Amino acid sequence: MRRLVIASATLCLSAYAPSAHAAPAACESLAQLTLPGTTVTATQDVPAGEFTPPVAGPGGGRLPGLPAFCRVALTVLPQIHIEIWLPKDSWNGSYRGEGGGGYAGQVSYGGLAEGIRRGYATASTDTGHAASAGGSFALNQDGTLNKQLIGDFAERSLHELATKAKAVIAAFYGNAPKHSYWNGCSTGGRQGLMAVQRFPDEYDGLVVGAPAINWDRFIPSELWPQVVMNKTVGAPISAAKLTAATRAAVAACDASDGVMDGIIGDPRKCTYDPGALVCKGGDGASCLTPREADAIRKIWNGPTNASGQRLWFGLERGTPLNFLAGGNPFPIATAHFQYWIRKNAAFDWRTLSEADFDADFRTSQKEFHDVIGTDDPRLDAFRKHGGKMIIWHGDADPLIFPRGTINYYERVLAANGGAKRVTDFARLFMAPGVGHCGGGDGPAPTALFETVVDWVEKGTAPKTIAASRKRPDGTTLARPLCPYPATAKWTGTGSTDEAANFVCVDAKPQAADVRVVGR
C-alpha cells in the first residue's frame, strides 16, 4: 500500500499520480494520508443504496438512493470535523461544498447525500464545535471569549474545508477537481460569502441563499421584537393578533403586482400601518390595542437608537411574526446576548430596555463585525478569478431580515463598478412570499444549483430564475424571479399561475428603504 504525503494545503503526491482515466485509489489507502494539522479519523467503503450516518445531523437518519462512495472523516486541530464523500464510479470531476445552519456544530449529511447523488465529490464541516453547545461555545468558563472557536466557526473551518477536501479528492481520484462549487442557505449562505470575500480563488460558482451575513447586527436584532413587546405591551401579543396583522398587510398591498394572490410582490413598497387594525372599542382576538399596534409598527420598522434612527431592519409586512415575536424568543438571539455580548450565561433578556438594546447592539457590532460580519463588498478578486454567484432571499423570511441582503448587494454594486459590471459575476434574486430558505406562500426558486453550474461552465448568465409552489389542492403556482431590483408583474393576459405571463419591471428602489445608521 503506497503512502500518500501532502506536505501543505496544496496537494503534493510524492510518488505516484494516476492518469485521468485510472480507477480511484482504494478507500482504505486514504487512512495513510498526511495533511497538515489533520488526523484521518475514518475511511469507509459504502456500497450503493442506503446509508445511515454515524451521528445525527441535518438530513440525517437513513439516506436512500446513494451511489457507491468512499467516506472520509477528518479532524483538523483543534477540533474542526470534516467529512468528504467521494463517488466511486459516478464522479463528474467537480467538487461541491455544503453549508450549515444556525450555529452549525454538525456535518450536513443530507447535503453530502444530495451532492454525491449529483455526481460531485462533496464535503461539509461542523465548523469546530458541537451542536449541543448552541452559542455557548463562544464563552470560556472564566468569562472571556473563546476567540479560537469563534474564528473557526466564522472563517477558518471554511478554508480548511476547501483545502482539505480538494487534497483528499486529488489523492483519491488522481486529479484535482475541474470546478469547485458551494451550496448553502442561512449560515451556509454566510459561509459562501465568507469564502468569496476572503478566499476568492476557492470556489468557481456559489448558490448563496438567505445569507446570515451582518451577523453582528442581524442576530441581536432578532431579539428586538421580544424587547419591544415586553416593554411596550408587557407581554407577548397573541398568535391570533399577529396573524391578523400579517393578513391585513397582505390584503392592503397584495394587488401591487397586478394579481390578488395572497403575496406581496415587493414588500418595500408596502406601507400599511397597524394602527388601522386598532379595536373600535374594547379588545378583541382579531384587532389590536394601541400598544400592540405600536409594538408591531416597531417590529416592522426594526430597532432604532434614541434619536429614532434605524439600527437594523425589521420583518417585512406580510411575513409571519410568530417566529421572532411569538411566545418565546429565538434561541440563537438569546444565546448571542448571553454568551457573546454580556458574557454571562445567566443574563435575562427581559431586563433589556430599548436603550439597553441600542448599547448592546453597538457592543456586538464593535466586537464581532470584523470576525463574522461577512459583509465586505469588495469582490474584485472573486471577479478576476472568474467566479459566478447567485444570491437569493425570500421576501417573507421570518428569521433573517431580507433588507440586510439588499443592503449588502447595493454596497457590492457601489464598490465594484456598478450594476453592469457586477451582474457579470453576481446577481441577486428576491423571492416574494417565500420564507427562510423556502416555504411560505410564494413560489420558491428551483434548479438554482444547475443554473450556477451553467453560468460557470457554459457562460449562460441567468436572466430570471424559475420558481414554483405546489398548492394543497394539487395546482402549481409558477413565477419568474427577476434580478434585483426588478420584480415580476402580470402582463394582464393568461393564467396568473403561469410564469410565461409575467414580465420583469423596474421596481425603482429607494435608498432609504435599505439604509441604516452608518451604512
C-alpha angles and dihedrals in degrees: 000000000000120000115232113211124196109187097185142004086283113076116255114176101196101195116016140011117188120225122263091263099044121116116262119268119266108279093230090056089070088070086076093055115125116210127169113271091350138118122200101224100178143009118185134178106218119194122222116278128045128003132186113207117233093243135023117270143144107315088004127146118072112351112202134197098035126155119232108282146170113241116207123185122194136184116207115198128297097015113310109141120205132180125197120191115199120194108227102206105008106053111145092202098256139098128232125195118205123213131220136225138239112345087344109212095158141068114255100240093171089055092048090052093050091047096055091043085062092049099256127133095238135198139184137177137209087220094236108297139067121265089230089069093065108187093331092092087082094067127070120215090253091060097256125122117263096229092178094061093039090053092046091052094045102043123334097069090056094054091046090049093055098042096043094043092051091048092052091046092053092047093050101042100026091237137079114242113273091220134016123211137184127211119187146135132195105352085005089057090051090049091054092051090047088057092048092050101041106019102031096165096056100080133038098192134016139188106207113187128186089336116215090220121140082049093163090058110027095049094058088042089061087071094051095090091056093047090049095049092045094052101031101038103016094229141035116290112245119262090240092057093046090052091048091054092050093048092047091053091049092048091051097048105025098100096055092100092048096258132090099216106132092262129107105224095204113009091190086072093052113097100170110155119216089219086084088068096054111130116260096229124341123001133295142182094249101037133064136240114231090256092051091050089051091051094050090047089056092045091054093046097047131227119326137191126239090278092055094251115144114253095185140343132283136217114293119249108264093034118120107259100198096087096064100013099040129110093289132038121248106269096222089058095048091047089052091057094044103044106018107034108023095025089215121115090201095055112133113214090204089076091066120110121194088258090052089050091056091053094046091047089056091047090053091049093049097046103037111024096090095047102040110004089103092189103117104142095196103105102154093118091055090049091050089050087059094242124161127206137187114199118189136173135182112240090216095051106149095196112034115044109239095212089065088065092046090048089054094047092050088054090048088055091050095046099045107047103279137285098309092058098036096050088062088073111009132039131177123213122189117204114212115222094005120131132213108327088333141335126081129101097296130084112268122219118266133202093015095149093049089049094055091046090054090049092052099040103030102025091239106148114202113250090182136356120234113237133182145167129201111224123217089251091060097254121123129230111208127184139159118247108221127216110260129296092026122084132198118260128185114249091221095248133079131022116327087217092067122083092212090070094063131078131195115250132183110266092199097222119214117226091223090061092071102027125116133173109292096009 
